Coordinates of C-alpha atoms and ligand atoms in Angstrom, one line a residue:
M1373 CA 0.0 0.0 0.0
S1374 CA 1.4 3.4 -0.9
D1375 CA 1.2 6.3 1.5
A1376 CA -0.7 8.4 -1.0
Q1377 CA -4.3 9.3 -0.5
Y1378 CA -6.7 7.0 -2.3
D1379 CA -10.0 7.8 -3.9
V1380 CA -11.5 4.6 -2.7
V1381 CA -10.6 2.0 -0.1
I1382 CA -12.4 -1.3 -0.5
I1383 CA -12.5 -3.5 2.5
G1384 CA -12.9 -7.2 1.7
G1385 CA -11.8 -9.3 -1.3
G1386 CA -14.9 -11.5 -2.0
P1387 CA -17.1 -11.2 -5.1
A1388 CA -18.6 -7.8 -4.0
G1389 CA -15.2 -6.2 -3.1
M1390 CA -13.5 -7.5 -6.3
T1391 CA -16.3 -6.3 -8.5
A1392 CA -16.2 -2.9 -6.8
G1393 CA -12.5 -2.9 -7.4
L1394 CA -12.9 -3.7 -11.1
Y1395 CA -15.5 -1.0 -11.6
A1396 CA -13.6 1.7 -9.6
S1397 CA -10.2 1.0 -11.3
R1398 CA -11.9 1.0 -14.7
A1399 CA -13.4 4.4 -13.8
K1400 CA -9.8 5.5 -13.1
L1401 CA -10.3 6.0 -9.4
K1402 CA -7.2 5.4 -7.3
T1403 CA -8.3 2.4 -5.5
V1404 CA -6.9 -0.2 -3.1
L1405 CA -8.6 -3.4 -2.0
I1406 CA -7.6 -4.7 1.4
E1407 CA -8.3 -8.3 2.4
K1408 CA -7.5 -9.8 5.8
G1409 CA -7.4 -13.5 4.8
L1410 CA -7.7 -15.2 1.4
M1411 CA -8.8 -13.2 -1.6
G1412 CA -12.1 -14.7 -2.7
G1413 CA -14.0 -14.7 0.6
Q1414 CA -16.6 -17.4 1.2
M1415 CA -16.3 -18.6 -2.4
M1416 CA -12.9 -20.1 -1.5
T1417 CA -14.7 -22.7 0.6
T1418 CA -17.5 -23.4 -2.0
T1419 CA -17.1 -26.5 -4.1
T1420 CA -19.2 -25.7 -7.1
V1421 CA -21.2 -22.6 -8.0
E1422 CA -24.1 -23.7 -10.1
N1423 CA -26.0 -20.5 -10.4
W1424 CA -23.4 -18.1 -11.7
P1425 CA -24.5 -17.4 -15.3
G1426 CA -22.3 -18.4 -18.1
Y1427 CA -21.0 -21.6 -16.6
P1428 CA -23.4 -24.4 -17.4
G1429 CA -22.4 -27.4 -15.3
G1430 CA -21.1 -25.0 -12.7
I1431 CA -17.6 -23.7 -11.8
G1432 CA -15.5 -24.3 -8.7
G1433 CA -15.6 -21.4 -6.2
P1434 CA -11.8 -20.9 -6.0
E1435 CA -11.5 -21.0 -9.8
L1436 CA -14.2 -18.4 -10.3
M1437 CA -12.5 -16.2 -7.7
M1438 CA -9.1 -16.6 -9.4
R1439 CA -10.7 -15.3 -12.6
F1440 CA -12.3 -12.4 -10.7
Q1441 CA -8.9 -11.4 -9.3
E1442 CA -7.1 -11.6 -12.6
H1443 CA -9.9 -9.5 -14.1
C1444 CA -9.7 -6.7 -11.6
V1445 CA -5.9 -6.6 -11.6
E1446 CA -6.1 -6.2 -15.4
F1447 CA -7.7 -2.8 -14.8
G1448 CA -5.0 -1.8 -12.4
L1449 CA -6.6 -2.5 -9.0
E1450 CA -4.1 -2.4 -6.2
T1451 CA -4.6 -5.1 -3.6
D1452 CA -3.1 -5.6 -0.2
Y1453 CA -3.5 -7.7 2.9
G1454 CA -4.1 -6.5 6.4
T1455 CA -6.6 -6.3 9.2
I1456 CA -8.7 -3.2 9.5
E1457 CA -8.6 -2.0 13.1
K1458 CA -10.7 1.1 12.8
V1459 CA -12.5 3.3 10.3
I1460 CA -12.7 7.1 11.1
D1461 CA -15.1 9.5 9.3
N1462 CA -13.5 12.9 9.0
G1463 CA -16.3 14.2 6.7
A1464 CA -14.8 14.7 3.2
T1465 CA -12.1 12.3 4.0
K1466 CA -12.0 8.9 5.7
T1467 CA -9.2 7.2 7.6
V1468 CA -8.8 3.4 7.6
V1469 CA -6.4 2.1 10.2
V1470 CA -4.8 -1.1 8.8
D1471 CA -2.4 -3.0 11.1
G1472 CA -1.5 0.3 12.8
K1473 CA -1.0 2.2 9.6
E1474 CA -3.3 5.0 8.5
V1475 CA -4.7 5.1 5.0
T1476 CA -6.8 8.1 3.9
C1477 CA -9.4 8.1 1.2
K1478 CA -12.6 9.9 0.0
A1479 CA -14.9 6.9 -0.1
I1480 CA -14.9 3.5 1.5
I1481 CA -16.7 0.4 0.2
V1482 CA -17.3 -2.2 3.0
A1483 CA -17.5 -5.6 1.4
T1484 CA -16.5 -7.7 4.3
G1485 CA -19.1 -10.4 3.8
A1486 CA -19.9 -12.8 6.6
V1487 CA -18.5 -15.8 8.5
P1488 CA -20.2 -19.1 9.6
R1489 CA -22.2 -18.9 12.8
K1490 CA -21.4 -21.2 15.7
L1491 CA -24.0 -23.7 16.8
G1492 CA -23.7 -22.7 20.5
A1493 CA -23.6 -26.3 21.8
E1494 CA -21.6 -26.9 25.0
G1495 CA -18.2 -28.3 24.2
E1496 CA -18.4 -27.1 20.6
A1497 CA -15.3 -24.9 20.7
A1498 CA -13.1 -27.6 22.1
L1499 CA -14.1 -30.0 19.3
V1500 CA -13.3 -27.7 16.4
G1501 CA -10.7 -29.6 14.4
K1502 CA -11.5 -32.8 16.4
G1503 CA -14.7 -33.6 14.6
I1504 CA -16.5 -30.3 14.3
S1505 CA -16.0 -28.2 11.2
Y1506 CA -17.7 -25.2 9.5
C1507 CA -16.4 -26.0 6.0
A1508 CA -17.2 -29.2 4.1
T1509 CA -14.9 -28.3 1.2
C1510 CA -12.0 -27.8 3.6
D1511 CA -12.5 -30.8 5.9
G1512 CA -14.9 -33.3 4.2
A1513 CA -12.2 -35.6 2.9
F1514 CA -11.0 -36.3 6.5
F1515 CA -14.3 -38.2 7.1
R1516 CA -14.1 -41.3 4.8
E1517 CA -16.5 -44.1 5.5
V1518 CA -17.7 -42.8 8.8
P1519 CA -21.0 -41.4 10.0
I1520 CA -21.3 -37.6 10.1
A1521 CA -24.0 -35.0 10.6
V1522 CA -24.7 -31.6 9.0
I1523 CA -26.7 -29.1 11.1
G1524 CA -29.0 -26.6 9.3
G1525 CA -31.6 -26.6 6.6
G1526 CA -30.4 -23.8 4.3
D1527 CA -28.6 -23.9 1.0
T1528 CA -25.2 -24.3 2.6
A1529 CA -26.3 -27.2 4.9
V1530 CA -28.0 -29.1 2.0
E1531 CA -25.2 -28.5 -0.5
E1532 CA -22.6 -29.6 2.1
A1533 CA -24.7 -32.7 3.0
I1534 CA -24.8 -33.7 -0.7
F1535 CA -21.1 -33.0 -1.2
L1536 CA -20.1 -35.0 2.0
T1537 CA -21.8 -38.2 0.7
R1538 CA -18.7 -38.5 -1.5
F1539 CA -16.8 -39.4 1.6
A1540 CA -19.0 -40.4 4.6
S1541 CA -20.8 -43.7 5.1
K1542 CA -23.9 -41.8 6.1
V1543 CA -24.9 -38.1 6.5
T1544 CA -27.6 -37.2 9.0
L1545 CA -29.0 -33.7 8.1
V1546 CA -30.3 -32.3 11.4
H1547 CA -32.9 -29.6 10.8
R1548 CA -34.9 -27.8 13.5
R1549 CA -38.1 -27.6 11.4
D1550 CA -40.2 -30.0 9.2
E1551 CA -39.3 -28.1 6.0
L1552 CA -36.0 -27.2 4.5
R1553 CA -35.1 -23.6 3.8
A1554 CA -32.8 -24.6 0.9
T1555 CA -33.8 -24.0 -2.7
K1556 CA -36.1 -26.7 -4.2
I1557 CA -33.5 -28.3 -6.5
L1558 CA -31.2 -28.9 -3.6
Q1559 CA -34.0 -30.3 -1.5
E1560 CA -34.9 -32.8 -4.2
R1561 CA -31.3 -33.9 -4.5
A1562 CA -30.9 -34.4 -0.8
I1563 CA -34.1 -36.3 -0.4
A1564 CA -33.2 -38.6 -3.4
N1565 CA -29.7 -39.3 -2.0
E1566 CA -29.7 -42.7 -0.3
K1567 CA -26.8 -41.7 2.0
I1568 CA -28.6 -38.8 3.5
E1569 CA -31.1 -39.2 6.3
I1570 CA -33.0 -36.1 7.5
A1571 CA -33.7 -35.7 11.2
W1572 CA -36.7 -33.4 11.0
D1573 CA -37.7 -31.1 13.9
S1574 CA -34.4 -31.8 15.6
V1575 CA -31.7 -29.9 17.3
I1576 CA -28.4 -30.9 18.9
D1577 CA -29.1 -31.4 22.6
S1578 CA -25.5 -32.3 23.5
L1579 CA -22.3 -33.4 22.0
E1580 CA -20.5 -36.7 22.9
S1581 CA -16.8 -37.0 22.8
N1582 CA -13.7 -38.8 24.2
N1583 CA -10.1 -37.6 24.3
M1584 CA -9.7 -38.3 20.6
G1585 CA -12.6 -36.1 19.6
L1586 CA -16.3 -36.2 18.6
T1587 CA -18.0 -39.6 19.0
G1588 CA -21.7 -38.7 18.7
A1589 CA -24.5 -36.4 19.5
V1590 CA -27.8 -36.5 21.3
L1591 CA -30.6 -35.2 19.1
K1592 CA -33.8 -33.7 20.6
N1593 CA -37.1 -33.7 18.7
V1594 CA -38.4 -30.2 19.4
K1595 CA -42.0 -31.3 18.9
T1596 CA -42.1 -34.4 21.0
G1597 CA -39.2 -33.7 23.4
E1598 CA -37.8 -37.2 22.6
T1599 CA -34.0 -37.5 22.6
S1600 CA -31.9 -40.1 20.8
S1601 CA -28.1 -40.6 20.6
I1602 CA -26.4 -41.1 17.2
P1603 CA -22.8 -42.1 16.6
L1604 CA -20.8 -39.5 14.7
E1605 CA -17.2 -38.9 13.8
G1606 CA -17.8 -35.6 12.1
M1607 CA -20.2 -32.7 12.4
F1608 CA -20.5 -29.8 9.9
V1609 CA -22.3 -26.8 11.3
A1610 CA -24.1 -24.7 8.7
V1611 CA -26.6 -22.7 10.6
G1612 CA -26.2 -19.4 8.8
V1613 CA -23.7 -16.6 8.9
T1614 CA -22.7 -13.5 10.9
P1615 CA -21.8 -10.4 9.0
T1616 CA -18.3 -9.1 9.6
T1617 CA -19.0 -5.6 10.7
G1618 CA -17.8 -5.4 14.3
F1619 CA -14.7 -3.5 13.3
L1620 CA -16.9 -0.5 12.3
D1621 CA -17.7 -0.1 16.0
G1622 CA -21.1 1.6 15.6
L1623 CA -19.8 4.1 12.9
V1624 CA -22.6 3.2 10.5
E1625 CA -26.1 2.0 11.5
T1626 CA -26.6 -1.8 11.6
T1627 CA -29.4 -4.1 12.5
E1628 CA -29.4 -6.0 15.8
D1629 CA -27.7 -8.9 13.9
G1630 CA -24.9 -6.7 12.7
Y1631 CA -26.0 -6.3 9.1
I1632 CA -25.2 -2.8 7.7
K1633 CA -28.4 -0.9 7.0
A1634 CA -28.0 -0.1 3.3
G1635 CA -30.4 -0.3 0.4
E1636 CA -29.8 -1.2 -3.3
D1637 CA -27.9 2.1 -3.7
T1638 CA -25.4 0.6 -1.1
K1639 CA -25.4 4.0 0.9
T1640 CA -25.0 3.6 4.6
S1641 CA -25.9 6.1 7.3
V1642 CA -22.5 7.8 6.7
A1643 CA -22.0 9.8 3.5
G1644 CA -19.1 8.3 1.5
I1645 CA -19.2 4.8 3.2
F1646 CA -20.9 2.2 1.1
A1647 CA -21.8 -1.4 1.9
A1648 CA -21.7 -4.2 -0.7
G1649 CA -22.6 -7.9 -0.5
D1650 CA -23.5 -10.2 2.2
N1651 CA -22.9 -7.8 5.1
R1652 CA -25.8 -5.4 4.2
T1653 CA -29.5 -5.7 4.7
T1654 CA -30.8 -7.5 1.6
I1655 CA -33.3 -10.2 0.6
L1656 CA -30.8 -12.3 -1.4
R1657 CA -27.1 -13.2 -0.7
Q1658 CA -25.6 -14.8 -3.8
V1659 CA -22.5 -14.2 -5.9
S1660 CA -24.7 -12.5 -8.4
T1661 CA -26.2 -10.0 -5.9
A1662 CA -22.7 -9.4 -4.4
V1663 CA -21.4 -8.6 -7.9
G1664 CA -24.3 -6.2 -8.5
D1665 CA -23.7 -4.5 -5.2
G1666 CA -20.0 -4.1 -6.0
A1667 CA -20.7 -2.4 -9.3
V1668 CA -23.3 0.0 -7.7
A1669 CA -21.0 0.8 -4.7
A1670 CA -18.2 1.7 -7.2
L1671 CA -20.5 4.0 -9.1
M1672 CA -21.9 5.6 -5.9
S1673 CA -18.3 6.2 -4.7
E1674 CA -17.5 7.9 -8.1
R1675 CA -20.5 10.1 -7.7
H1676 CA -19.7 10.9 -4.1
I1677 CA -16.1 11.9 -5.0
G1678 CA -17.5 14.0 -7.9
D1679 CA -19.8 15.8 -5.5
L1680 CA -16.9 16.5 -3.1
E1681 CA -14.9 18.0 -6.0
H1682 CA -17.8 20.1 -7.1
Q1683 CA -18.3 21.4 -3.6
A1684 CA -14.6 22.3 -3.3
K1685 CA -14.7 24.6 -6.3
Ligands
NAP1951 P1 -29.4 -19.6 6.0 O1 -30.0 -19.5 4.7 O2 -29.5 -18.5 7.0 O3 -29.8 -21.0 6.7 C1 -29.4 -21.3 8.0 C2 -30.1 -22.6 8.4 O4 -29.7 -22.9 9.7 C3 -31.6 -22.4 8.4 O5 -32.2 -23.6 7.9 C4 -31.9 -22.3 9.9 O6 -33.2 -22.8 10.3 C5 -30.8 -23.0 10.5 N1 -30.4 -22.5 11.9 C6 -30.2 -21.2 12.2 N2 -29.8 -21.2 13.5 C7 -29.9 -22.4 14.0 C8 -29.6 -23.0 15.2 N3 -29.2 -22.2 16.3 N4 -29.8 -24.3 15.4 C9 -30.2 -25.1 14.4 N5 -30.4 -24.6 13.1 C10 -30.3 -23.3 12.9 O7 -27.8 -19.8 5.9 P2 -26.9 -20.5 4.7 O8 -27.5 -21.7 4.3 O9 -25.5 -20.4 5.2 O10 -27.0 -19.5 3.5 C11 -26.6 -18.1 3.7 C12 -26.9 -17.3 2.4 O11 -26.1 -17.8 1.3 C13 -28.4 -17.6 2.0 O12 -28.9 -16.4 1.4 C14 -28.2 -18.7 0.9 O13 -29.3 -18.7 0.0 C15 -26.9 -18.3 0.3 N6 -26.3 -19.5 -0.3 C16 -26.6 -19.8 -1.6 C17 -26.1 -20.9 -2.2 C18 -26.5 -21.2 -3.6 O14 -27.2 -20.5 -4.2 N7 -26.0 -22.3 -4.2 C19 -25.3 -21.8 -1.5 C20 -25.0 -21.5 -0.2 C21 -25.5 -20.4 0.4 P3 -34.6 -22.2 9.8 O15 -34.7 -22.6 8.4 O16 -35.5 -22.8 10.7 O17 -34.4 -20.7 10.0

């Protein structure tokens, strides 16, 4: 990162951030994208993206993200790695504190996405890496020919359950209701898969383990109150996500769950700070919507900077 002032600082290198970077660089705005982990965000732990247009048969999440990155670098986007400690609004300029270093800019695009939510079961933290995982793509292959469970009923849980049947002897999909939230095509595939058993109306009552790791779980039927113990060597938790917005420390308005309050124009409660992708209030969180947000946020940043320049004359 150079010491010069940027027009735009983009925080987060997932589909939303990279698209914002592509559009902002192509608009000749001096832009830097800062990522704290792996460029590509949640897509880096997604096996196949089936609903990204233009790729019949699907494309691997990491491959798609590699193409995104190549594409934005082609337009001159500067990228860097670091953890954002603080964002300060000085009015016409903003300051982003990255690993103790201050970077100034005229507009910020917050595209920090979200991270998997924890189940909240007693003993869960101690069993992470010893049977409990939040990423089937990363850890699925460790569970060959053993029984495992996936917790949740959304797209992630059902996709992961289907993927994990490649390795596991049996996958129990534990869902707290009698209807899955996942899209219909995924539901049909899961129901038709002989290796998947769905434990409807069920939650994890407790985890069972020995000094080697997870050995099972007690399921509780929320309608009847009945409990039953199932042997497990692996458990994949897919109960939704938490937006990565804590570092903003109340600077912009958020919902109680931490989602940044921003509409389709990506404007937040602070002029010059825009929110794009999974971390904002929206009805759909997909690569396609994140990409749309990134493009809009770049345009809104360009307009904001134009207005600042106009006011300064
Ligand atoms: P999600 O849609 O929020 O689903 C979370 C699931 O976990 C829900 O079924 C929910 O149950 C359940 N749940 C929540 N808290 C729980 C708890 N404490 N105990 C037990 N179960 C709990 O999250 P997601 O599946 O991670 O998806 C996140 C977003 O990414 C969604 O917008 C999704 O469409 C998108 N996504 C899309 C694709 C795709 O298009 N291929 C793939 C993955 C993700 P209830 O249903 O009862 O609320």
